[in-house]
Amino acid sequence: MRTSKKLTDKVTWVGKVDWELQTFHGHEFSTRRGSSYNSYLIRDEKVVLIDTVWLPYDREFVEHLRDEIDLKAIDYIVIQHAEIDHGGALLELMREIPDTPIYCTKNGERIIRGHFHQDWNFVTVKTGDTLDIGQSQLVFVEAPMLHWPDTMFTYMTGENILFSNDAFGQHYATESLYNDAVDQCELFAEAMKYYANILTPFSALVKKKINEVLAMELPVDLICTSHGVIWRDNPSQIIHKYLEWADDYQENQITIIYDTMWNSTRLMAEAIAAGIQDEDPEVTVKVLHAAKYDKNDIVTEIFKSKAILAGSSTVNNRYLSAMGGLLEMVKGLRFKKKKAAAFGSYGWSGEAVKLLSEDLAAAGFTVVGEGQRVLWVPDEAALQACREFGRSFVRSL
């Protein structure tokens, strides 16, 4: 059964659409719209395979590739990034064609060896190196930390295709393949979620690398990603989105994230939200329960926000574990130019607000004030104080 899809006279998609994928990177990233593992077969005077698929589909991938072409006709394999969702089928493939040269970066060779412990025929490349394949040429561009040390892009002359690996992708399953053939709201929501949760720590490198590639003035008719859609309709739109997102992105939004034991902190959160809207009816306010709301969606809302408020009741002289896990994620993402404050209810000790403030500061937020605490269940006066806390927080911005 053939599952390939022809992109141009020379280039064929030979990847895998995974409609069933629900989590990625273990259980760190939610993928409610599935994903795809995009692999590409180039047939010029030489035949090149760019990337493979995730390990669970290795045999299926090799069998479908065999339906498409005699495996021994593949002259070169390009692995742009060794993570197992791109290089996972290598071991199965190399059993069939063990001497085929594998083109990758120096870090790519190191990581592939670390994954598979095989002494294959590696050819390491760096930015500006080329591979003549007939009428076209492949130009390699290193892109370290977008998002692994080994990542690179591959540009195909003549066809004007940028094979971008993880950059510009999304965890988004579609048989339609192209960006103009899917729901645009879903597409850009998943693209932003992908950037916010995976690429945010490397934003400075994203800007530098994109501007470096733009300076090469390469015509780009297709951006062939490793996950999600292929950008054929105005492919530069996602490049400009990345430049926007990489520039300490924020919208006119304040997000309130909280966890609660007996709803007292929830009441505080809602009163603070009302106070924010009193002070600035134009600002978007979102109130999210950290233990119930998807953590990656929360991260995306933080990414969009100019400021956040973090709330928790006090338990065991600390704050609740859902807030702890979330803040641990946020520390690693290194958001910039965002303000924050803490709040929470307590019974007899009340350390949560102080600790939340300290951890927000450690995560790179500019913390405003000492936070808002309420003893036991907030009465009307306490709720009014929370409302005023929300108003004053907006004024501080």
Short mmCIF file of C-alpha atoms in Angstrom, two decimals:
data_model
loop_
_atom_site.label_atom_id
_atom_site.label_comp_id
_atom_site.label_asym_id
_atom_site.label_seq_id
_atom_site.Cartn_x
_atom_site.Cartn_y
_atom_site.Cartn_z
CA MET A 1 0.00 0.00 0.00
CA ARG A 2 1.45 3.34 -1.02
CA THR A 3 1.10 6.17 1.48
CA SER A 4 3.40 8.62 -0.27
CA LYS A 5 2.34 12.01 -1.62
CA LYS A 6 4.05 13.80 -4.48
CA LEU A 7 5.03 17.40 -3.73
CA THR A 8 6.94 18.22 -6.92
CA ASP A 9 8.33 16.22 -9.84
CA LYS A 10 11.40 15.49 -7.72
CA VAL A 11 10.15 15.44 -4.11
CA THR A 12 7.76 12.98 -2.45
CA TRP A 13 6.43 12.98 1.13
CA VAL A 14 6.97 9.52 2.64
CA GLY A 15 6.15 10.25 6.29
CA LYS A 16 3.59 9.05 8.81
CA VAL A 17 0.43 10.82 10.03
CA ASP A 18 -0.21 9.86 13.65
CA TRP A 19 -3.85 10.60 14.47
CA GLU A 20 -3.67 8.73 17.78
CA LEU A 21 -0.78 10.59 19.43
CA GLN A 22 -1.98 12.24 22.66
CA THR A 23 1.30 13.09 24.38
CA PHE A 24 4.84 13.82 23.20
CA HIS A 25 8.26 14.02 24.87
CA GLY A 26 7.01 11.33 27.22
CA HIS A 27 4.05 13.00 28.88
CA GLU A 28 5.44 16.54 28.78
CA PHE A 29 3.55 17.84 25.74
CA SER A 30 -0.14 17.30 25.02
CA THR A 31 -0.98 16.57 21.38
CA ARG A 32 -4.76 16.43 21.26
CA ARG A 33 -4.75 16.96 17.48
CA GLY A 34 -2.18 14.23 16.86
CA SER A 35 0.96 14.87 14.83
CA SER A 36 2.94 13.72 11.83
CA TYR A 37 6.53 12.63 11.24
CA ASN A 38 7.47 14.07 7.88
CA SER A 39 10.09 12.34 5.78
CA TYR A 40 10.95 13.32 2.22
CA LEU A 41 12.35 11.41 -0.75
CA ILE A 42 14.22 13.41 -3.41
CA ARG A 43 14.73 11.83 -6.83
CA ASP A 44 17.18 13.75 -9.01
CA GLU A 45 20.22 12.15 -10.64
CA LYS A 46 20.92 11.04 -7.09
CA VAL A 47 18.27 9.83 -4.62
CA VAL A 48 18.17 11.37 -1.15
CA LEU A 49 16.04 10.54 1.88
CA ILE A 50 15.58 13.42 4.33
CA ASP A 51 14.78 12.26 7.88
CA THR A 52 12.78 9.20 8.90
CA VAL A 53 9.89 8.70 11.38
CA TRP A 54 9.29 7.93 15.04
CA LEU A 55 10.59 4.60 16.31
CA PRO A 56 7.21 2.78 16.79
CA TYR A 57 6.59 3.11 13.06
CA ASP A 58 10.06 2.06 11.86
CA ARG A 59 9.08 -1.21 10.14
CA GLU A 60 5.96 0.30 8.63
CA PHE A 61 8.06 3.20 7.33
CA VAL A 62 10.65 0.93 5.71
CA GLU A 63 7.99 -1.25 4.10
CA HIS A 64 6.16 1.75 2.65
CA LEU A 65 9.45 3.23 1.47
CA ARG A 66 10.20 -0.09 -0.27
CA ASP A 67 6.85 0.24 -2.08
CA GLU A 68 7.98 3.64 -3.30
CA ILE A 69 11.54 2.85 -4.37
CA ASP A 70 14.19 0.14 -4.39
CA LEU A 71 15.95 0.88 -1.10
CA LYS A 72 19.33 0.21 -2.67
CA ALA A 73 18.65 3.11 -5.05
CA ILE A 74 18.92 5.57 -2.14
CA ASP A 75 22.29 7.29 -2.52
CA TYR A 76 22.26 9.49 0.59
CA ILE A 77 20.36 9.86 3.86
CA VAL A 78 20.13 13.30 5.50
CA ILE A 79 19.31 13.33 9.22
CA GLN A 80 18.67 16.93 10.20
CA HIS A 81 18.06 16.12 13.86
CA ALA A 82 18.72 12.85 15.68
CA GLU A 83 15.82 12.93 18.14
CA ILE A 84 13.94 9.65 17.98
CA ASP A 85 10.86 11.10 16.24
CA HIS A 86 13.08 11.97 13.24
CA GLY A 87 15.81 9.34 13.28
CA GLY A 88 13.85 6.54 14.92
CA ALA A 89 13.62 4.34 11.81
CA LEU A 90 17.34 4.54 11.02
CA LEU A 91 18.26 1.22 12.59
CA GLU A 92 15.58 -0.65 10.65
CA LEU A 93 16.49 1.14 7.41
CA MET A 94 20.23 0.67 7.78
CA ARG A 95 19.76 -3.08 8.14
CA GLU A 96 18.74 -2.94 4.48
CA ILE A 97 21.29 -0.40 3.20
CA PRO A 98 24.11 -0.39 5.80
CA ASP A 99 26.72 1.42 3.72
CA THR A 100 24.57 4.39 2.65
CA PRO A 101 26.19 7.71 3.70
CA ILE A 102 24.36 9.58 6.47
CA TYR A 103 24.73 13.36 6.21
CA CYS A 104 24.38 15.19 9.54
CA THR A 105 26.11 17.76 11.71
CA LYS A 106 29.03 16.84 13.94
CA ASN A 107 26.68 16.89 16.92
CA GLY A 108 24.24 14.82 14.89
CA GLU A 109 26.81 12.04 14.44
CA ARG A 110 27.57 12.09 18.16
CA ILE A 111 23.89 11.79 19.10
CA ILE A 112 23.05 9.14 16.48
CA ARG A 113 25.96 7.05 17.75
CA GLY A 114 24.65 7.56 21.28
CA HIS A 115 21.20 6.37 20.27
CA PHE A 116 22.03 3.37 18.10
CA HIS A 117 25.67 2.49 18.91
CA GLN A 118 26.42 1.78 15.26
CA ASP A 119 29.50 2.66 13.20
CA TRP A 120 27.68 3.81 10.07
CA ASN A 121 29.10 5.83 7.18
CA PHE A 122 28.71 9.34 8.62
CA VAL A 123 29.45 12.46 6.58
CA THR A 124 29.42 15.55 8.80
CA VAL A 125 28.45 18.91 7.35
CA LYS A 126 28.40 22.53 8.49
CA THR A 127 26.71 25.72 7.32
CA GLY A 128 27.42 26.42 3.66
CA ASP A 129 28.38 22.86 2.74
CA THR A 130 26.62 21.53 -0.35
CA LEU A 131 25.75 18.22 -1.94
CA ASP A 132 25.30 18.02 -5.71
CA ILE A 133 22.49 15.63 -6.59
CA GLY A 134 22.07 16.40 -10.30
CA GLN A 135 20.05 19.36 -11.50
CA SER A 136 19.62 20.47 -7.90
CA GLN A 137 21.97 21.03 -5.02
CA LEU A 138 21.39 20.61 -1.29
CA VAL A 139 22.71 23.43 0.89
CA PHE A 140 23.13 22.70 4.61
CA VAL A 141 22.56 25.28 7.34
CA GLU A 142 23.35 24.45 10.96
CA ALA A 143 20.63 25.55 13.39
CA PRO A 144 21.90 24.51 16.83
CA MET A 145 19.38 24.65 19.68
CA LEU A 146 16.38 24.92 17.36
CA HIS A 147 15.78 22.92 19.42
CA TRP A 148 18.67 20.40 19.88
CA PRO A 149 22.44 20.95 19.46
CA ASP A 150 22.48 18.90 16.24
CA THR A 151 19.61 20.56 14.36
CA MET A 152 20.13 21.77 10.80
CA PHE A 153 18.10 22.95 7.82
CA THR A 154 18.52 21.72 4.25
CA TYR A 155 17.76 23.93 1.24
CA MET A 156 17.12 22.40 -2.19
CA THR A 157 18.00 24.65 -5.13
CA GLY A 158 15.87 24.58 -8.25
CA GLU A 159 12.83 23.40 -6.30
CA ASN A 160 13.26 26.27 -3.80
CA ILE A 161 12.40 24.04 -0.83
CA LEU A 162 13.53 24.63 2.74
CA PHE A 163 13.49 21.41 4.75
CA SER A 164 13.25 23.03 8.18
CA ASN A 165 13.00 20.04 10.55
CA ASP A 166 11.34 21.13 13.84
CA ALA A 167 11.30 24.84 13.02
CA PHE A 168 7.92 26.15 11.75
CA GLY A 169 6.17 22.88 12.66
CA GLN A 170 3.23 21.90 14.82
CA HIS A 171 1.90 18.75 16.41
CA TYR A 172 -1.06 18.58 14.05
CA ALA A 173 -2.31 15.53 12.17
CA THR A 174 -3.68 16.16 8.70
CA GLU A 175 -4.00 14.09 5.56
CA SER A 176 -4.41 17.35 3.62
CA LEU A 177 -0.68 18.03 4.04
CA TYR A 178 -0.61 21.74 3.14
CA ASN A 179 -1.14 24.86 5.25
CA ASP A 180 -3.88 26.27 2.99
CA ALA A 181 -5.88 23.02 3.17
CA VAL A 182 -6.53 22.98 6.93
CA ASP A 183 -8.43 24.99 9.53
CA GLN A 184 -6.35 28.15 10.00
CA CYS A 185 -7.41 28.73 13.62
CA GLU A 186 -6.37 25.22 14.59
CA LEU A 187 -3.13 25.49 12.62
CA PHE A 188 -1.91 28.73 14.18
CA ALA A 189 -3.06 27.70 17.66
CA GLU A 190 -0.93 24.55 17.39
CA ALA A 191 1.99 26.47 15.84
CA MET A 192 1.98 28.94 18.75
CA LYS A 193 1.63 26.16 21.33
CA TYR A 194 4.61 24.39 19.74
CA TYR A 195 6.72 27.54 19.81
CA ALA A 196 5.69 28.54 23.35
CA ASN A 197 6.43 25.14 24.90
CA ILE A 198 9.50 24.08 22.92
CA LEU A 199 11.30 27.01 21.34
CA THR A 200 10.76 29.88 23.80
CA PRO A 201 14.08 29.29 25.66
CA PHE A 202 15.93 29.65 22.36
CA SER A 203 14.20 32.79 21.07
CA ALA A 204 17.43 34.76 20.71
CA LEU A 205 18.88 31.94 18.61
CA VAL A 206 15.66 31.72 16.59
CA LYS A 207 15.91 35.40 15.63
CA LYS A 208 19.60 35.11 14.80
CA LYS A 209 19.21 31.98 12.67
CA ILE A 210 16.14 33.24 10.77
CA ASN A 211 17.86 36.53 9.96
CA GLU A 212 20.94 34.59 8.86
CA VAL A 213 18.85 32.48 6.48
CA LEU A 214 16.93 35.53 5.21
CA ALA A 215 20.25 37.24 4.47
CA MET A 216 21.09 34.38 2.11
CA GLU A 217 18.18 35.63 -0.06
CA LEU A 218 17.11 32.14 -1.01
CA PRO A 219 13.78 31.91 -2.85
CA VAL A 220 11.43 29.67 -0.84
CA ASP A 221 8.38 28.12 -2.48
CA LEU A 222 7.84 25.38 0.11
CA ILE A 223 8.80 24.98 3.77
CA CYS A 224 8.79 21.26 4.47
CA THR A 225 8.62 20.79 8.24
CA SER A 226 9.10 17.62 10.25
CA HIS A 227 5.75 17.89 12.05
CA GLY A 228 2.40 19.11 10.81
CA VAL A 229 1.75 21.02 7.60
CA ILE A 230 3.94 21.88 4.65
CA TRP A 231 3.83 25.64 4.06
CA ARG A 232 3.09 26.30 0.39
CA ASP A 233 0.67 29.24 0.52
CA ASN A 234 2.74 32.31 1.42
CA PRO A 235 5.35 30.24 3.28
CA SER A 236 7.04 33.40 4.58
CA GLN A 237 4.05 34.02 6.87
CA ILE A 238 5.27 31.46 9.41
CA ILE A 239 8.81 32.87 9.23
CA HIS A 240 7.48 36.32 10.15
CA LYS A 241 5.34 34.79 12.91
CA TYR A 242 8.47 33.19 14.39
CA LEU A 243 10.26 36.54 14.33
CA GLU A 244 7.28 38.08 16.12
CA TRP A 245 7.07 35.28 18.70
CA ALA A 246 10.83 35.34 19.29
CA ASP A 247 10.76 39.06 20.15
CA ASP A 248 9.56 38.72 23.80
CA TYR A 249 6.02 38.22 22.52
CA GLN A 250 2.99 39.41 24.44
CA GLU A 251 -0.60 40.42 23.84
CA ASN A 252 -2.91 42.63 25.91
CA GLN A 253 -3.67 39.71 28.22
CA ILE A 254 -3.35 38.90 31.91
CA THR A 255 -3.60 35.26 32.96
CA ILE A 256 -4.50 34.14 36.47
CA ILE A 257 -3.34 30.63 37.34
CA TYR A 258 -4.26 29.03 40.64
CA ASP A 259 -4.82 25.85 42.59
CA THR A 260 -7.09 25.54 45.59
CA MET A 261 -8.05 23.05 48.31
CA TRP A 262 -11.49 24.25 49.42
CA ASN A 263 -12.25 26.99 46.85
CA SER A 264 -11.08 29.97 48.92
CA THR A 265 -8.21 30.68 46.51
CA ARG A 266 -10.62 30.24 43.60
CA LEU A 267 -12.85 32.95 45.08
CA MET A 268 -9.80 35.18 45.37
CA ALA A 269 -8.84 34.51 41.74
CA GLU A 270 -12.29 35.45 40.48
CA ALA A 271 -12.37 38.64 42.58
CA ILE A 272 -8.91 39.65 41.31
CA ALA A 273 -10.09 39.02 37.72
CA ALA A 274 -13.10 41.27 38.32
CA GLY A 275 -10.83 44.01 39.66
CA ILE A 276 -8.58 43.78 36.60
CA GLN A 277 -11.57 44.19 34.30
CA ASP A 278 -12.84 47.11 36.42
CA GLU A 279 -9.57 48.92 35.88
CA ASP A 280 -9.04 47.95 32.22
CA PRO A 281 -12.08 46.63 30.33
CA GLU A 282 -9.94 46.20 27.18
CA VAL A 283 -7.54 43.66 28.65
CA THR A 284 -8.18 39.95 28.09
CA VAL A 285 -8.33 38.08 31.41
CA LYS A 286 -8.14 34.30 31.68
CA VAL A 287 -8.56 32.34 34.93
CA LEU A 288 -7.09 28.83 34.79
CA HIS A 289 -7.10 26.07 37.39
CA ALA A 290 -3.58 24.61 37.33
CA ALA A 291 -4.67 21.14 38.43
CA LYS A 292 -7.47 20.87 35.87
CA TYR A 293 -6.29 22.82 32.83
CA ASP A 294 -3.78 21.36 30.38
CA LYS A 295 -0.30 22.47 31.45
CA ASN A 296 0.92 23.13 27.90
CA ASP A 297 -2.14 25.26 27.18
CA ILE A 298 -1.40 27.21 30.36
CA VAL A 299 2.17 27.76 29.15
CA THR A 300 0.78 29.04 25.84
CA GLU A 301 -1.46 31.50 27.68
CA ILE A 302 1.52 32.69 29.74
CA PHE A 303 3.44 33.13 26.48
CA LYS A 304 0.63 35.38 25.19
CA SER A 305 0.35 37.40 28.42
CA LYS A 306 2.02 40.63 29.46
CA ALA A 307 1.54 39.62 33.09
CA ILE A 308 0.35 36.72 35.22
CA LEU A 309 -0.91 36.13 38.74
CA ALA A 310 -0.15 32.86 40.48
CA GLY A 311 -2.26 31.65 43.40
CA SER A 312 -2.30 28.75 45.81
CA SER A 313 -3.49 27.83 49.25
CA THR A 314 -0.78 26.83 51.73
CA VAL A 315 -0.24 23.14 52.47
CA ASN A 316 2.64 21.67 54.47
CA ASN A 317 4.24 25.12 54.60
CA ARG A 318 4.43 25.17 50.77
CA TYR A 319 2.11 25.72 47.84
CA LEU A 320 0.12 23.05 46.01
CA SER A 321 1.89 20.55 43.74
CA ALA A 322 0.11 21.50 40.50
CA MET A 323 1.49 25.03 40.85
CA GLY A 324 4.88 23.59 41.73
CA GLY A 325 5.05 21.47 38.60
CA LEU A 326 3.88 24.33 36.42
CA LEU A 327 6.40 26.80 37.81
CA GLU A 328 9.18 24.25 37.32
CA MET A 329 8.24 24.10 33.61
CA VAL A 330 8.03 27.88 33.38
CA LYS A 331 11.48 28.36 34.92
CA GLY A 332 12.99 26.34 32.10
CA LEU A 333 11.20 28.36 29.42
CA ARG A 334 12.82 31.64 30.56
CA PHE A 335 10.07 34.08 29.61
CA LYS A 336 11.16 37.71 29.43
CA LYS A 337 9.56 41.12 30.00
CA LYS A 338 6.53 39.80 31.87
CA LYS A 339 5.26 40.93 35.28
CA ALA A 340 3.71 38.80 37.99
CA ALA A 341 2.21 38.72 41.47
CA ALA A 342 1.10 36.02 43.91
CA PHE A 343 -1.99 35.42 46.03
CA GLY A 344 -3.57 32.71 48.13
CA SER A 345 -5.58 31.68 51.16
CA TYR A 346 -4.17 30.00 54.23
CA GLY A 347 -5.11 28.65 57.64
CA TRP A 348 -2.33 28.81 60.24
CA SER A 349 1.02 29.38 58.49
CA GLY A 350 0.57 31.00 55.08
CA GLU A 351 3.97 30.64 53.37
CA ALA A 352 2.58 29.97 49.88
CA VAL A 353 2.36 33.57 48.67
CA LYS A 354 5.92 34.43 49.71
CA LEU A 355 7.27 31.25 48.12
CA LEU A 356 5.29 31.79 44.93
CA SER A 357 6.69 35.32 44.68
CA GLU A 358 10.24 34.02 45.10
CA ASP A 359 9.78 31.34 42.46
CA LEU A 360 8.14 33.74 40.01
CA ALA A 361 11.18 35.99 40.37
CA ALA A 362 13.47 33.00 39.89
CA ALA A 363 11.57 32.20 36.69
CA GLY A 364 12.38 35.64 35.27
CA PHE A 365 9.18 37.54 36.01
CA THR A 366 9.23 41.06 37.46
CA VAL A 367 7.28 40.55 40.68
CA VAL A 368 4.94 43.38 41.66
CA GLY A 369 4.33 43.86 45.39
CA GLU A 370 4.24 41.32 48.18
CA GLY A 371 1.11 39.53 47.02
CA GLN A 372 -2.35 39.11 48.53
CA ARG A 373 -3.19 36.72 51.38
CA VAL A 374 -6.55 35.83 52.94
CA LEU A 375 -6.98 33.94 56.20
CA TRP A 376 -9.44 31.05 55.90
CA VAL A 377 -12.50 31.72 53.69
CA PRO A 378 -12.66 35.24 52.21
CA ASP A 379 -15.58 37.33 53.42
CA GLU A 380 -17.01 40.26 51.48
CA ALA A 381 -14.35 42.63 52.80
CA ALA A 382 -11.58 40.22 51.78
CA LEU A 383 -13.09 39.83 48.32
CA GLN A 384 -13.24 43.59 47.93
CA ALA A 385 -9.58 43.73 48.92
CA CYS A 386 -8.82 41.13 46.23
CA ARG A 387 -10.74 43.21 43.73
CA GLU A 388 -8.65 46.24 44.64
CA PHE A 389 -5.52 44.07 44.40
CA GLY A 390 -6.50 43.33 40.79
CA ARG A 391 -7.03 47.03 40.06
CA SER A 392 -3.69 48.02 41.57
CA PHE A 393 -1.93 45.22 39.69
CA VAL A 394 -3.16 46.64 36.38
CA ARG A 395 -2.03 50.13 37.40
CA SER A 396 1.44 48.76 38.13
CA LEU A 397 1.76 47.58 34.54
#
